[in-house]
Tab-separated table of C-alpha atoms in Angstrom:
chain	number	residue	atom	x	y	z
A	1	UNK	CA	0.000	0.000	0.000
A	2	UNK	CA	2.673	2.760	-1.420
A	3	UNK	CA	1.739	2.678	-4.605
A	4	UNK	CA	0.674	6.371	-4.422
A	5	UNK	CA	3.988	7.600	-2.972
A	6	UNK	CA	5.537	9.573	-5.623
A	7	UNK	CA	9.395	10.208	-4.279
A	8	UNK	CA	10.680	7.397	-3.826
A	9	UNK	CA	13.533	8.597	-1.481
A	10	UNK	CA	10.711	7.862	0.772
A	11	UNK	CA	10.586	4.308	0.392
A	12	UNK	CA	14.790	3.725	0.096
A	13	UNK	CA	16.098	1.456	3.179
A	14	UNK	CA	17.011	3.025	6.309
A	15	UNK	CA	20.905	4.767	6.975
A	16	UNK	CA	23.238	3.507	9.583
A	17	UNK	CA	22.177	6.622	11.222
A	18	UNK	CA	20.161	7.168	14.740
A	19	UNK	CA	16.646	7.039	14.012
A	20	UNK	CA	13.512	8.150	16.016
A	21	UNK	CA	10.282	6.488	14.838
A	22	UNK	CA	6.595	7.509	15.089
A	23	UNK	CA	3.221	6.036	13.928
A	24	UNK	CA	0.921	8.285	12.645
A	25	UNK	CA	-3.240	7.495	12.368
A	26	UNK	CA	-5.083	9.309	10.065
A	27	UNK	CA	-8.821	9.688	9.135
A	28	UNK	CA	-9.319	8.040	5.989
A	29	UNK	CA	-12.790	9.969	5.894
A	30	UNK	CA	-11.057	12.987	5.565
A	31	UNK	CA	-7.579	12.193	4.385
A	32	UNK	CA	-6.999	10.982	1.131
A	33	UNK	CA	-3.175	8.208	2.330
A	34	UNK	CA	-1.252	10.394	0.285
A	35	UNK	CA	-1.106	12.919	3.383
A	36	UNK	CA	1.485	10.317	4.793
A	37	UNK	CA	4.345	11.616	1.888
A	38	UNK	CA	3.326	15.075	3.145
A	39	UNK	CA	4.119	14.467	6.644
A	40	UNK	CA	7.504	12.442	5.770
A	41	UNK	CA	8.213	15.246	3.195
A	42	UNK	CA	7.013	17.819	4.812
A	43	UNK	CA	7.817	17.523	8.953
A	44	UNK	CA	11.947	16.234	7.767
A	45	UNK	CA	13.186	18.723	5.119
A	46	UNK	CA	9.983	21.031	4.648
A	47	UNK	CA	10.144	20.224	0.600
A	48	UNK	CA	12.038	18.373	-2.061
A	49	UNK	CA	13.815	21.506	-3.515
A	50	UNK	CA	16.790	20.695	-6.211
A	51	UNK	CA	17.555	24.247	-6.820
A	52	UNK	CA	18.729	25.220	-3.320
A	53	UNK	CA	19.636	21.707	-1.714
A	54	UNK	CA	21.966	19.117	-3.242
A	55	UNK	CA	19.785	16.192	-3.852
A	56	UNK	CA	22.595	13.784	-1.847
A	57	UNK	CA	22.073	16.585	1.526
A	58	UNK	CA	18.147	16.066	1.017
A	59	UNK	CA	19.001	12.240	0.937
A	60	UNK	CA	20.606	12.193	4.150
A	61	UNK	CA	17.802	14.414	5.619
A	62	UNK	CA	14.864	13.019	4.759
A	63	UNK	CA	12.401	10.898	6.413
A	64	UNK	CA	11.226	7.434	5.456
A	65	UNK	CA	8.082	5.334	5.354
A	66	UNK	CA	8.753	2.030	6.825
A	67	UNK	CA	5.015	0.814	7.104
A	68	UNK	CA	1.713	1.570	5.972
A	69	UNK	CA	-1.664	0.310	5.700
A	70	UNK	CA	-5.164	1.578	5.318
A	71	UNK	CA	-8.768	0.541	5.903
A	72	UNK	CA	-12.445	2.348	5.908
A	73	UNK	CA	-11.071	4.323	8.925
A	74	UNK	CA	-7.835	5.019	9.227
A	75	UNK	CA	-4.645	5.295	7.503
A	76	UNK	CA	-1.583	3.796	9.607
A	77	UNK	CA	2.547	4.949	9.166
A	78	UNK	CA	5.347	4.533	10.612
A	79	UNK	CA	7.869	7.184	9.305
A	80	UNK	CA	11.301	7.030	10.887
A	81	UNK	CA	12.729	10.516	11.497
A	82	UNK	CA	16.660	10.789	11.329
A	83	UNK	CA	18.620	12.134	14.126
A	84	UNK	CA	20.460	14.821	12.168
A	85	UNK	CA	17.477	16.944	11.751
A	86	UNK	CA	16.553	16.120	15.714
A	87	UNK	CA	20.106	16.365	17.415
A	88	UNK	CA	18.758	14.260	20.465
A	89	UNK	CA	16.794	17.425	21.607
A	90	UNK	CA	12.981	16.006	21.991
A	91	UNK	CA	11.453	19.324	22.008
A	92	UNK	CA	12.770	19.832	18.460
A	93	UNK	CA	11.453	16.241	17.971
A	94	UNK	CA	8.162	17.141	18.756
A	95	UNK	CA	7.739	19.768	16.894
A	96	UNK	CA	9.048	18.109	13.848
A	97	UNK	CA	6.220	14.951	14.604
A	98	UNK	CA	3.490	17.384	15.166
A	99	UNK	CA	4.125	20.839	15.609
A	100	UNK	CA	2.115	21.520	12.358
A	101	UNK	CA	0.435	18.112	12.250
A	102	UNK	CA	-1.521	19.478	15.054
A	103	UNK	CA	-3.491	21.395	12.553
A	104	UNK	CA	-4.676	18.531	10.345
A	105	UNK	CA	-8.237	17.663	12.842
A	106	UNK	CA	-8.222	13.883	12.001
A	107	UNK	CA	-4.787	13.459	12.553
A	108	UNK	CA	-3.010	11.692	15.641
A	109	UNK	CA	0.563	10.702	17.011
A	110	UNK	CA	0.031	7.431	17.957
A	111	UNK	CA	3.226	6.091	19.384
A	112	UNK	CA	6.948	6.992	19.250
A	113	UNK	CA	10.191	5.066	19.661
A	114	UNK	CA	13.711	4.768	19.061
A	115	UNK	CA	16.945	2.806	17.725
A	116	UNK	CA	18.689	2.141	20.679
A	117	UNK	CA	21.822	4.630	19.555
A	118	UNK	CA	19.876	7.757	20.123
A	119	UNK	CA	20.685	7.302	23.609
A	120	UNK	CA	23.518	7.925	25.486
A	121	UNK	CA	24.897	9.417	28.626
A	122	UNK	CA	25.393	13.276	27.441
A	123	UNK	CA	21.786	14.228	25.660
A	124	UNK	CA	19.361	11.917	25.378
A	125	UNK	CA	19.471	9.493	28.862
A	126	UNK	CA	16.583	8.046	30.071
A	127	UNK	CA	15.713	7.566	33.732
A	128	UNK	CA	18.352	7.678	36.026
A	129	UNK	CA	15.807	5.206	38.937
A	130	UNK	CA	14.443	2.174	37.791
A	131	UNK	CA	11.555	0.976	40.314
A	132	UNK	CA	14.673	-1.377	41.783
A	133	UNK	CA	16.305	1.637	43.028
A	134	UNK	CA	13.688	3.798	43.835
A	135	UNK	CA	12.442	0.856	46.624
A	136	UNK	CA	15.625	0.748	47.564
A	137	UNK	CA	15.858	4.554	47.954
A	138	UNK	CA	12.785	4.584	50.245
A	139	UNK	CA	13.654	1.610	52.510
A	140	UNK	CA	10.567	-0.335	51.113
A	141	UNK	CA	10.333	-4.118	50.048
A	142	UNK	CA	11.732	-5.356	46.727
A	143	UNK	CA	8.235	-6.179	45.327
A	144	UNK	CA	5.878	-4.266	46.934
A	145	UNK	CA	3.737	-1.298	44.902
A	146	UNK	CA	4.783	2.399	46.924
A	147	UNK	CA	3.020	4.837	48.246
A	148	UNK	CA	2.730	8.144	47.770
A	149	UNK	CA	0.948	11.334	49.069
A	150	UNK	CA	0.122	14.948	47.946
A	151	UNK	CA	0.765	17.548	50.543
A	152	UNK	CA	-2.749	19.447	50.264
A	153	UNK	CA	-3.946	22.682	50.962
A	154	UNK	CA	-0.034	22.656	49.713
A	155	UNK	CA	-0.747	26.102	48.078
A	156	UNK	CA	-1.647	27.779	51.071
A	157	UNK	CA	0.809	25.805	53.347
A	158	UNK	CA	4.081	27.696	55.383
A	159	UNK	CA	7.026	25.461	54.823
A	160	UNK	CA	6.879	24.319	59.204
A	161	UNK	CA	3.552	23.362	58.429
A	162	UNK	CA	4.590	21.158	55.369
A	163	UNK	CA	7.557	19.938	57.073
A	164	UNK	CA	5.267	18.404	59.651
A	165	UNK	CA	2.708	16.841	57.219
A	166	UNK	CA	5.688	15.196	55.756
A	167	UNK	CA	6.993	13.666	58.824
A	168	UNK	CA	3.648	12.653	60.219
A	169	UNK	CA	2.655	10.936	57.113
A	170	UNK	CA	6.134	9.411	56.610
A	171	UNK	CA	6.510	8.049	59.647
A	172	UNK	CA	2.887	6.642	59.484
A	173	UNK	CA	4.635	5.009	56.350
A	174	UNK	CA	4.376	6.836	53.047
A	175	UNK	CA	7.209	6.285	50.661
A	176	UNK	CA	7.013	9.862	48.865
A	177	UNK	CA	5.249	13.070	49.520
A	178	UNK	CA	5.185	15.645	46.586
A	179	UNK	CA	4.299	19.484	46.570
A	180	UNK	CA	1.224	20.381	44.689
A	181	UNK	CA	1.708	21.041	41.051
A	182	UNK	CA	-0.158	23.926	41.268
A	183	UNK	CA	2.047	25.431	44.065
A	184	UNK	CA	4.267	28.904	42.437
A	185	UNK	CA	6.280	30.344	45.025
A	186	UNK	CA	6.660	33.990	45.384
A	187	UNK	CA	10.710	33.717	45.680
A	188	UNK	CA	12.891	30.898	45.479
A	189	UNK	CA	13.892	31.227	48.660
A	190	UNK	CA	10.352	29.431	50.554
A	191	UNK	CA	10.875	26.583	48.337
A	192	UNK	CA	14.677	25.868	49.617
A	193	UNK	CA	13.897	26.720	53.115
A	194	UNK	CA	11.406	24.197	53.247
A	195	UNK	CA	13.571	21.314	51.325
A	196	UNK	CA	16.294	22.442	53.891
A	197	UNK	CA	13.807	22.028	56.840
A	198	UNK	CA	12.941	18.869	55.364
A	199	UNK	CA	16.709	17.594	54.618
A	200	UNK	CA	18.015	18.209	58.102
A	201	UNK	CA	15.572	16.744	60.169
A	202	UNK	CA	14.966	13.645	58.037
A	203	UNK	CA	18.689	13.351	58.401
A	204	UNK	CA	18.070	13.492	62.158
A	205	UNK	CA	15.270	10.978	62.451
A	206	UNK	CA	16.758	8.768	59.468
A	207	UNK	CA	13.558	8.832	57.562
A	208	UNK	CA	13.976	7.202	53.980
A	209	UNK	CA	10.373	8.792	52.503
A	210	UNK	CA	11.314	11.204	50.137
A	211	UNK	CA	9.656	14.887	49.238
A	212	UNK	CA	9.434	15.659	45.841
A	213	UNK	CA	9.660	19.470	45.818
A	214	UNK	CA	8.095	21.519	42.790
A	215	UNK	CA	10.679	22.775	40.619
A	216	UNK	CA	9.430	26.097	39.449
A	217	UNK	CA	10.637	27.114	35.553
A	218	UNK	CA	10.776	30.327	35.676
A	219	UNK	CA	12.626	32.491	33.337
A	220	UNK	CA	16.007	30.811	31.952
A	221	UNK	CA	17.284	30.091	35.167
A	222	UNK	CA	15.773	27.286	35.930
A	223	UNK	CA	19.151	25.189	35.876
A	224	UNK	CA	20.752	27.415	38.402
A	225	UNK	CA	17.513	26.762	41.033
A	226	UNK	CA	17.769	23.617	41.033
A	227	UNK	CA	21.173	23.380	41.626
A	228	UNK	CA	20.778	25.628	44.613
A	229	UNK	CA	17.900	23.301	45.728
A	230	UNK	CA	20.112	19.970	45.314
A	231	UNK	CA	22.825	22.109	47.222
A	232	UNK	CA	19.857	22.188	49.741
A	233	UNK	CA	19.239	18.615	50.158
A	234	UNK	CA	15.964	18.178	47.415
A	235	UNK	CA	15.678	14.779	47.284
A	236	UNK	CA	13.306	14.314	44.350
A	237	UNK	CA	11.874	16.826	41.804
A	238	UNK	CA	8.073	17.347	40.783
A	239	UNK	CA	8.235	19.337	36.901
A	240	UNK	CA	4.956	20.309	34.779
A	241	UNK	CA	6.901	18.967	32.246
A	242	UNK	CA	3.699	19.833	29.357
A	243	UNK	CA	3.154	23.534	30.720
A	244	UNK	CA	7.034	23.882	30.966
A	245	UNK	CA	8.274	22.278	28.386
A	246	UNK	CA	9.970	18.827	27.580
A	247	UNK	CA	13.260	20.144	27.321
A	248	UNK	CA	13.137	21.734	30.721
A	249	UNK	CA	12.463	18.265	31.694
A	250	UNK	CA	15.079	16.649	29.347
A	251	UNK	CA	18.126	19.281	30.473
A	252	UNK	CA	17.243	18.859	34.306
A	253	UNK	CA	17.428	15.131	34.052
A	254	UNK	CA	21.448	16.195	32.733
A	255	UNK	CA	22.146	18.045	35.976
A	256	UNK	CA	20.764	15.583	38.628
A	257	UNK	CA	20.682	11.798	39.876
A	258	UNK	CA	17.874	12.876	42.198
A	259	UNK	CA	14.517	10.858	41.122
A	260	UNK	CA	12.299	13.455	38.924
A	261	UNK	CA	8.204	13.012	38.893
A	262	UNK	CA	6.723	14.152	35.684
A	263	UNK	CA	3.219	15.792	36.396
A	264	UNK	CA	0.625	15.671	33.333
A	265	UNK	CA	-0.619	18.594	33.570
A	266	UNK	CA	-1.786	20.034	30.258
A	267	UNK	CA	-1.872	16.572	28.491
A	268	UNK	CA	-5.523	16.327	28.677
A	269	UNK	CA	-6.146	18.837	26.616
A	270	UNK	CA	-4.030	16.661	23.736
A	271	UNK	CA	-7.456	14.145	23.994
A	272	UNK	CA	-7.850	10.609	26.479
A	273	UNK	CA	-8.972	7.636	24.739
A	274	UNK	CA	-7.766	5.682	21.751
A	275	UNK	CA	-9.802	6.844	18.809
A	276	UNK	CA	-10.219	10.743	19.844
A	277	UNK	CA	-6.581	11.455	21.150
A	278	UNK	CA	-5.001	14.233	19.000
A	279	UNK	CA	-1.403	12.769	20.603
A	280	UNK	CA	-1.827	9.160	22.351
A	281	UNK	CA	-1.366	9.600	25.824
A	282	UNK	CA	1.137	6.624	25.577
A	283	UNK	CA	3.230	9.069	23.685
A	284	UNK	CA	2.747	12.245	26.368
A	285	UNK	CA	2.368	10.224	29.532
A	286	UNK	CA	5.080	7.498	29.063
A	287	UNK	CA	7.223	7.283	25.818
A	288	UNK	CA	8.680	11.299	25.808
A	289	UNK	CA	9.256	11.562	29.264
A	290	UNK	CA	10.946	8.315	29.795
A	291	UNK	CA	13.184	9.324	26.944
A	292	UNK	CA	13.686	12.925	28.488
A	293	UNK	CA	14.744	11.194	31.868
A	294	UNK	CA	11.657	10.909	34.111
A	295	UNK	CA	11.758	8.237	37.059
A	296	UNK	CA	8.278	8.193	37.809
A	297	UNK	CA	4.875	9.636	35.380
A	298	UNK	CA	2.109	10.695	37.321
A	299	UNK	CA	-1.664	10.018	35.476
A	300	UNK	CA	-5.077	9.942	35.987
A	301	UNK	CA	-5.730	5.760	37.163
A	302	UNK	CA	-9.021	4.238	35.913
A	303	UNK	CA	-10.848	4.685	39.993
A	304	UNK	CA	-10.398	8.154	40.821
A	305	UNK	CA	-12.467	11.159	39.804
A	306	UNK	CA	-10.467	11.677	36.453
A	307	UNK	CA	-10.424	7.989	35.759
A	308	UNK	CA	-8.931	7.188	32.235
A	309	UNK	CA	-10.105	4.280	30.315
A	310	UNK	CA	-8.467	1.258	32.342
A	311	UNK	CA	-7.232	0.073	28.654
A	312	UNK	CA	-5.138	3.577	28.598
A	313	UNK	CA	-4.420	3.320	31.847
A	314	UNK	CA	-2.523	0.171	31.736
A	315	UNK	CA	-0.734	0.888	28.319
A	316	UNK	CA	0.535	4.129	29.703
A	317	UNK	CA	2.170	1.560	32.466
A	318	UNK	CA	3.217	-1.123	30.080
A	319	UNK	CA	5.189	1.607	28.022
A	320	UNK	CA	6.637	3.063	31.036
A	321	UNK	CA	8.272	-0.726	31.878
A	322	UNK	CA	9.310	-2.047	28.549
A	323	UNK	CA	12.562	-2.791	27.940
A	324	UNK	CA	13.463	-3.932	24.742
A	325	UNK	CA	15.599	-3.084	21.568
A	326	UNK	CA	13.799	0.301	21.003
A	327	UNK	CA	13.739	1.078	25.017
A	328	UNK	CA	17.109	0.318	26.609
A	329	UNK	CA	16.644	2.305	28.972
A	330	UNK	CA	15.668	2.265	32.556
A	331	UNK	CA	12.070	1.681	32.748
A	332	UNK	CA	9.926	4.492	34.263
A	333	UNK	CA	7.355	3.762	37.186
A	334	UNK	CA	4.044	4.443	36.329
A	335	UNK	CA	1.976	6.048	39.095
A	336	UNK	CA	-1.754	6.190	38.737
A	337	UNK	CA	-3.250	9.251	40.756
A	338	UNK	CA	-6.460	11.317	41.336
A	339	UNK	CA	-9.038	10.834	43.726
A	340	UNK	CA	-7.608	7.412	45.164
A	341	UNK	CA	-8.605	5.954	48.572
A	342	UNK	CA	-7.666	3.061	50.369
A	343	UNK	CA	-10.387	0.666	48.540
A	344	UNK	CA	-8.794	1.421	45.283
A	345	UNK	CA	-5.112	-0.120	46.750
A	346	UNK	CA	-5.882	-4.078	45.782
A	347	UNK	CA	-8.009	-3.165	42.401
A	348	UNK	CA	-4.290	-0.944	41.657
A	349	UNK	CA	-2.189	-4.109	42.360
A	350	UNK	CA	-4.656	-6.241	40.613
A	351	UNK	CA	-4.642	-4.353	37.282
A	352	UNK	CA	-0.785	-2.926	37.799
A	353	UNK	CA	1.207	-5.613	39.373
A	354	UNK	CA	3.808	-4.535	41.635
A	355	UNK	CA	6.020	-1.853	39.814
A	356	UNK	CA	3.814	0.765	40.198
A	357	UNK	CA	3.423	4.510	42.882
A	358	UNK	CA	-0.221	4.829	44.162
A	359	UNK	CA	-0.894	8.386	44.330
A	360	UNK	CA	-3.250	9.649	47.109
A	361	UNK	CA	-3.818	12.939	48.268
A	362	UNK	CA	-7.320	14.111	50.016
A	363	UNK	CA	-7.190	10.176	50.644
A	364	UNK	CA	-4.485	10.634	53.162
A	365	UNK	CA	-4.789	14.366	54.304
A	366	UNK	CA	-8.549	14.696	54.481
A	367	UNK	CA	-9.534	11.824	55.741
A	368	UNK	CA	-11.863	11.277	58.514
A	369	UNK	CA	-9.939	8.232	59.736
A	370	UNK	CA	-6.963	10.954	60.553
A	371	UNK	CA	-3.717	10.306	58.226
A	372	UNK	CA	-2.107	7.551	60.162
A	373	UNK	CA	-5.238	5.885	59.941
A	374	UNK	CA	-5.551	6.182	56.035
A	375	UNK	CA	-1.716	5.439	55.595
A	376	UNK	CA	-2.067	2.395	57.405
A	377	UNK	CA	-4.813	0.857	55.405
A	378	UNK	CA	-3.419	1.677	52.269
A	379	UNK	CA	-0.261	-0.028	53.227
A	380	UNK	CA	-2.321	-2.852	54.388
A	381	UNK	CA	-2.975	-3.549	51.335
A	382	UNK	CA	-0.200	-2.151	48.957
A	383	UNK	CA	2.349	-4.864	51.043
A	384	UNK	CA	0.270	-8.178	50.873
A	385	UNK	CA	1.983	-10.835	49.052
């Protein structure tokens, strides 16, 4: 089914080169499958031009159409994208996959990958915590699902006050507490006096629970602050990685070892279930920000008040955990949040096994059972063999 490509560069076998890959679904109602040549063509080198390129450069830059198929309903591709027009930097990815793809209503990102040598140690890294080291990080056992709670009214919270929800709810046995995403400091300086609060007295007391502190972006200095927070003792790092950008997230994960949470914020808007999704949240909620260097994504599970489909759900986790020739890289723990109580704990482990973060936070800090109340029957649950 490529009989109606016309340049058959397109077609030609793959380069030695790097490679990023991405599967595009198109309306066939309202897309004739010739729109797939436009998006190789047109989202690598922009146009087959002779008189301004050599045709051997455009050879070397150009995208190519590895599969295709169509039916009544959709058109399928896979185009593979060449790293020399991509330079490891995913933000320039995405906006060759789909900055002006976005336009095309009918039109969806359905999955991205990667040859394994468009990773390395310098650009393009991965995780730094597979779910392996983050147990180990948090003192918890080696197969056991982990627990973790958001510090709410957070917004509104002094950094004592926060300090103590932390240590209340990790001694009661929560494995991480995060700041709100929706928490914007007025200075830099409250969100390192409460990591530094935190830091000391956990040192004190030994606690292994960890606090995932919102790292602002702000401005171009973003780098810098979270240096000083590290300098601080942060232990982990929350990022709005869709509102902020996934480069913020991708250069971050080049300055730090500490674990990073990716919030998806934002990604709703890109559309939630499998025919209607303008980008698949497989590709938003698991495939970039593993590949940017997230340790842990953060989505809505299929019980809470923003329940996705549980089919989503659980392919957002499986493509957080693969590992195979197109994901060498650590896997990413998938951590299914919003609206979660203690009854949702054994339908979690049922459906995601035991490399997964159960996200609570009214569940734990508004409950009328106290917090060590609602800690302990999550846990209950979470640690049964």
């Amino acid at each position: 089914m490529v009989s109606f490509i016309k340049n058959k560069e397109l077609l030609s076998p793959l380069t030695q080169e790097a490679h990023a890959f991405a599967k595009f679904r198109i309306n066939a109602k309202k897309y004739p499958a010739s729109l797939i040549e436009e998006i190789a063509i047109g989202q690598s080198i922009g146009v087959w031009e002779e008189q301004h390129v050599e045709p051997s450069l455009l050879k070397t830059k150009i995208a190519k159409i590895i599969a295709c198929e169509s039916n009544e309903n959709f058109h399928e591709a896979t185009v593979a994208f060449p790293v020399n027009i991509w330079h490891r930097k995913l933000s320039w990815l995405f906006a060759i996959l789909f900055g002006k793809m976005s336009f095309y209503d009918g039109v969806q990102l359905n999955s991205v990958w990667f040859s394994p040598d468009c990773f390395d140690q310098e650009n393009l890294i991965g995780p730094k915590h597979s779910p392996h080291s983050l147990r180990s990080l948090v003192g918890a056992k080696k197969d056991s699902p982990l627990l973790m709670g958001i510090l709410k009214p957070n917004v509104a919270m002094s950094a004592e006050k926060i300090s103590q929800l932390f240590f209340e709810a990790s001694e009661a046995g929560t494995h991480i507490l995060k700041d709100d995403e929706i928490r914007h400091d007025n200075s830099p300086l409250e969100a390192i006096k409460r990591v530094e609060i935190i830091a000391n007295e956990s040192a004190k007391r030994n606690i292994k629970s960890i606090y995932a502190v919102h790292l602002q972006i702000e401005g171009t200095k973003y780098i810098e602050h979270a240096k000083r927070l590290i300098d601080a003792g942060a232990q982990s790092f929350l990022i709005n990685t869709w509102t902020s950008g996934i480069e913020c997230l991708q250069e971050i994960r080049k300055v730090t070892n500490i674990p990073i949470l990716s919030h998806p914020s934002l990604v709703g808007a890109f559309g939630l279930t499998e025919e209607n999704s303008t980008i698949h949240p497989r590709v938003t909620l698991a495939q970039f920000i593993r590949a940017a260097g997230a340790d842990l994504s953060l989505f809505p599970s299929p019980y809470g008040k923003l329940g996705l489909e549980k089919s989503i759900a659980l392919e957002i986790a499986k493509c957080c955990l693969i590992k195979n020739e197109n994901w060498p890289i650590q896997p990413m723990m998938p951590v299914p949040s919003a609206g979660i109580k203690p009854e949702h704990a054994p339908l979690a482990k049922k459906d995601f096994g035991k490399d997964f973060v159960l996200n609570a936070g009214t569940g734990i800090f508004s409950s009328p059972e106290g917090i060590q109340k609602s800690i302990e029957k999550f846990r209950e649950e979470l640690d049964k063999i």
